[in-house]
Coordinates of C-alpha atoms in Angstrom, one line a residue:
M1 CA 139.0 -55.4 -31.1
A2 CA 140.7 -54.3 -27.9
T3 CA 141.5 -57.1 -25.5
A4 CA 141.8 -56.8 -21.7
N5 CA 145.3 -57.1 -20.2
E6 CA 146.2 -58.1 -16.6
T7 CA 145.7 -54.6 -15.3
I8 CA 142.2 -54.2 -16.8
E9 CA 141.2 -57.7 -15.7
R10 CA 142.2 -56.8 -12.1
L11 CA 140.2 -53.5 -12.3
L12 CA 137.2 -55.4 -13.5
R13 CA 137.4 -57.8 -10.6
H14 CA 137.3 -55.1 -7.9
R15 CA 135.2 -55.8 -4.8
S16 CA 134.9 -54.0 -1.5
V17 CA 136.4 -56.3 1.2
R18 CA 135.2 -56.0 4.8
R19 CA 136.7 -59.2 6.4
F20 CA 140.4 -59.6 6.6
T21 CA 142.8 -62.3 7.9
D22 CA 145.3 -61.5 10.7
E23 CA 148.2 -61.5 8.2
P24 CA 150.0 -58.1 8.5
V25 CA 150.4 -55.9 5.5
G26 CA 153.9 -54.9 6.6
R27 CA 155.8 -51.6 6.3
E28 CA 157.3 -52.3 3.0
R29 CA 154.1 -53.2 1.2
L30 CA 152.3 -50.2 2.8
E31 CA 155.1 -47.8 1.7
L32 CA 155.0 -49.3 -1.8
I33 CA 151.2 -48.7 -1.9
I34 CA 151.7 -45.0 -0.8
R35 CA 154.5 -44.4 -3.3
S36 CA 152.1 -45.7 -6.0
A37 CA 149.4 -43.3 -4.7
Q38 CA 151.9 -40.4 -5.0
M39 CA 152.2 -41.1 -8.7
A40 CA 148.6 -40.3 -9.3
S41 CA 147.7 -37.3 -11.4
T42 CA 147.6 -34.1 -9.4
S43 CA 146.4 -30.6 -10.3
S44 CA 149.4 -28.4 -11.1
N45 CA 151.7 -30.8 -9.1
M46 CA 150.1 -29.4 -5.9
Q47 CA 149.9 -32.9 -4.4
A48 CA 147.2 -31.4 -2.1
Y49 CA 146.5 -34.5 0.1
S50 CA 148.0 -36.3 3.0
V51 CA 147.5 -39.8 4.4
I52 CA 147.3 -40.7 8.1
A53 CA 147.9 -44.3 9.1
V54 CA 146.0 -45.0 12.3
D55 CA 147.3 -47.9 14.3
D56 CA 146.3 -47.0 17.9
P57 CA 143.5 -49.4 18.9
D58 CA 141.6 -46.8 20.9
K59 CA 141.6 -44.3 18.0
R60 CA 140.5 -47.1 15.7
R61 CA 137.7 -48.1 18.0
Q62 CA 136.4 -44.6 18.3
I63 CA 136.5 -44.0 14.5
A64 CA 134.7 -47.3 13.9
E65 CA 132.0 -46.1 16.3
W66 CA 131.7 -42.7 14.6
A67 CA 131.6 -44.4 11.2
G68 CA 128.4 -46.3 12.2
G69 CA 129.9 -49.3 14.0
Q70 CA 132.0 -50.6 11.1
R71 CA 134.0 -53.2 12.8
H72 CA 136.5 -53.6 9.9
V73 CA 137.9 -50.2 10.8
E74 CA 139.1 -51.8 14.1
Q75 CA 140.1 -55.2 12.7
A76 CA 141.8 -54.4 9.4
P77 CA 145.6 -54.7 9.4
V78 CA 145.9 -51.2 8.0
F79 CA 143.5 -48.2 8.3
L80 CA 144.3 -45.1 6.4
V81 CA 142.6 -41.7 6.5
W82 CA 142.9 -39.7 3.3
C83 CA 142.9 -36.0 3.8
A84 CA 142.5 -33.0 1.4
D85 CA 145.5 -30.9 2.4
L86 CA 146.1 -27.2 1.6
Y87 CA 148.2 -26.6 4.7
R88 CA 151.4 -27.8 3.0
F89 CA 150.6 -25.8 -0.1
G90 CA 150.1 -22.7 2.1
E91 CA 153.5 -23.3 3.8
A92 CA 155.2 -23.5 0.4
V93 CA 153.6 -20.3 -0.7
R94 CA 154.5 -18.5 2.5
M95 CA 158.2 -19.6 2.1
H96 CA 158.3 -17.2 -0.8
G97 CA 156.4 -14.3 0.8
G98 CA 153.1 -15.2 -0.9
S99 CA 149.6 -15.9 0.3
F100 CA 146.5 -17.5 -1.1
E101 CA 142.7 -17.5 -0.5
P102 CA 141.4 -21.1 0.1
T103 CA 138.5 -20.7 -2.3
L104 CA 136.0 -23.3 -3.5
E105 CA 138.3 -24.1 -6.5
Y106 CA 141.2 -25.0 -4.1
F107 CA 138.8 -27.1 -2.0
I108 CA 137.7 -29.0 -5.1
V109 CA 141.4 -29.5 -6.2
S110 CA 142.5 -30.9 -2.9
T111 CA 139.5 -33.2 -2.6
V112 CA 140.0 -34.5 -6.1
D113 CA 143.8 -35.0 -5.5
A114 CA 143.0 -37.1 -2.4
A115 CA 140.6 -39.2 -4.3
L116 CA 142.9 -39.8 -7.3
A117 CA 145.8 -40.8 -5.0
A118 CA 143.6 -43.1 -3.0
Q119 CA 142.4 -44.9 -6.1
N120 CA 146.0 -45.5 -7.2
A121 CA 146.6 -46.9 -3.7
A122 CA 143.6 -49.2 -4.0
V123 CA 144.8 -50.6 -7.4
A124 CA 148.3 -51.1 -6.0
A125 CA 147.0 -52.9 -2.9
E126 CA 144.9 -55.2 -5.0
S127 CA 147.8 -56.0 -7.3
L128 CA 149.7 -57.2 -4.2
G129 CA 146.8 -59.6 -3.4
L130 CA 145.3 -57.4 -0.8
G131 CA 141.7 -56.1 -0.5
I132 CA 140.4 -52.6 0.4
V133 CA 137.2 -50.9 1.3
Y134 CA 136.6 -47.1 1.5
I135 CA 135.1 -45.7 4.7
G136 CA 133.0 -42.6 3.9
G137 CA 131.4 -43.0 7.3
I138 CA 134.2 -41.0 8.9
R139 CA 132.4 -37.9 7.7
N140 CA 129.5 -38.8 10.1
R141 CA 131.6 -37.0 12.7
L142 CA 134.0 -35.0 10.6
S143 CA 134.8 -32.5 13.3
D144 CA 135.6 -35.2 15.8
V145 CA 137.8 -37.2 13.4
A146 CA 139.7 -34.0 12.5
E147 CA 140.3 -33.3 16.2
L148 CA 141.2 -36.8 17.0
L149 CA 143.8 -36.9 14.2
Q150 CA 145.0 -33.3 15.1
V151 CA 144.8 -32.1 11.5
P152 CA 146.0 -28.5 11.1
P153 CA 144.0 -25.7 9.4
L154 CA 143.2 -26.2 5.7
V155 CA 143.1 -30.0 6.1
Y156 CA 140.0 -32.2 6.3
P157 CA 139.5 -36.0 6.4
V158 CA 137.8 -37.1 3.1
F159 CA 137.4 -40.8 3.7
G160 CA 139.1 -43.8 5.3
M161 CA 140.4 -47.0 3.8
C162 CA 140.9 -50.5 5.2
I163 CA 143.6 -52.7 3.7
G164 CA 144.4 -56.3 4.4
V165 CA 144.4 -59.9 3.0
P166 CA 140.8 -60.8 2.2
A167 CA 139.2 -63.4 4.5
D168 CA 136.4 -64.1 2.1
D169 CA 135.5 -63.8 -1.5
P170 CA 132.8 -61.2 -1.9
D171 CA 130.6 -61.0 -5.0
I172 CA 131.4 -58.4 -7.7
R173 CA 128.7 -55.9 -7.7
P174 CA 127.4 -55.1 -11.2
R175 CA 127.7 -51.5 -12.5
L176 CA 125.4 -49.4 -14.6
P177 CA 125.2 -50.1 -18.3
L178 CA 128.2 -48.5 -20.2
E179 CA 125.7 -46.4 -22.2
A180 CA 124.4 -44.8 -19.0
V181 CA 127.8 -43.3 -18.2
L182 CA 129.5 -42.9 -21.6
H183 CA 127.9 -40.1 -23.5
R184 CA 128.8 -39.1 -27.0
E185 CA 129.2 -35.4 -27.8
A186 CA 126.6 -34.3 -25.3
Y187 CA 124.8 -35.6 -22.2
D188 CA 122.1 -38.1 -23.0
A189 CA 119.4 -37.1 -20.4
A190 CA 116.6 -38.7 -22.4
G191 CA 118.0 -42.2 -22.2
Q192 CA 118.7 -42.3 -18.5
E193 CA 115.4 -43.8 -17.3
A194 CA 115.7 -46.7 -19.8
Y195 CA 119.2 -47.4 -18.7
I196 CA 118.2 -47.3 -15.0
R197 CA 115.3 -49.8 -15.6
R198 CA 117.7 -52.1 -17.4
Y199 CA 120.2 -51.9 -14.6
D200 CA 117.4 -52.4 -12.0
E201 CA 116.7 -55.9 -13.3
T202 CA 120.4 -56.8 -13.3
Y203 CA 120.8 -55.4 -9.8
R204 CA 117.6 -57.2 -8.6
Q205 CA 119.1 -60.5 -9.7
Y206 CA 122.4 -59.7 -8.1
A207 CA 120.9 -58.7 -4.7
A208 CA 118.7 -61.9 -4.6
G209 CA 121.5 -64.2 -5.7
R210 CA 124.5 -62.9 -3.8
K211 CA 126.1 -65.1 -1.1
G212 CA 123.5 -65.5 1.6
G213 CA 121.4 -62.9 -0.1
T214 CA 117.6 -62.9 0.0
K215 CA 117.1 -59.1 -0.5
Q216 CA 114.5 -58.1 -3.0
T217 CA 115.5 -54.6 -4.2
T218 CA 116.7 -52.6 -7.2
W219 CA 119.3 -49.9 -7.6
S220 CA 116.8 -47.1 -8.1
R221 CA 114.9 -48.2 -5.0
D222 CA 118.1 -48.2 -3.0
M223 CA 119.0 -44.8 -4.3
E224 CA 115.6 -43.4 -3.2
A225 CA 116.1 -44.9 0.2
R226 CA 119.5 -43.2 0.5
T227 CA 117.8 -39.8 0.2
R228 CA 116.2 -40.5 3.6
Y229 CA 119.5 -40.9 5.4
P230 CA 120.4 -38.1 7.8
S231 CA 122.3 -35.5 5.8
R232 CA 125.9 -34.8 6.8
R233 CA 126.5 -31.1 7.5
H234 CA 130.0 -30.1 6.8
G235 CA 129.9 -26.3 6.1
E236 CA 130.7 -25.2 9.7
V237 CA 133.5 -27.7 10.1
L238 CA 135.1 -26.8 6.8
R239 CA 134.9 -23.1 7.5
R240 CA 136.5 -23.7 10.9
Q241 CA 139.3 -25.5 9.1
G242 CA 139.8 -22.4 7.1
F243 CA 138.2 -23.3 3.8
R244 CA 136.3 -20.4 2.0
F245 CA 133.4 -21.0 -0.4
E246 CA 132.5 -17.5 -1.4
E247 CA 133.3 -16.6 -5.0

């Protein structure tokens, strides 16, 4: 029987942290985190992502507002914006007289590259005793964030990340049953409702019992509610950045 090691135990203890102490992360730790991110798998070694460290208080304040008033964007010792980046790839291609069409496939590759690198960074940060939280809310105002950070064509901000020393000890949110996500040979569509119902009961207990929690809800109810959020529209912004989705 396989046993968990230190790395796996750390992964299983992951929580999103939204309150941080004033202790600085420091340049050395940040650079170590980013070097760890750079070692993530990347399609064809394209390394099609960039990271923007945002320290300016006014920029932080503005991004926090655009992200829905998430104060931790302002308060975290480190705030990073992870970008899908085909600009650098294009520069490399042009250096040898070539050109490329920024198709949907390239868009997917660059977005996945950014996500893989960011998750490496998250694991590295947690191994150093730090906490992180992803900030997808920067896509509420994608065009404004791109302009604020002066990203060139073929670059777009995918998400933000706050990093710092945790100021509290948040609960670990339970995940779906393993059987719901691990399929054998073919996708098990017939079993999904049963798995969801099982998870709903676990989630209901978690929501009611978490620190200060009195919320009576289930995962499926929360997911249904999410469909009523205003939809983010990115097509025009991404086309303006030079991405092409026609096949």
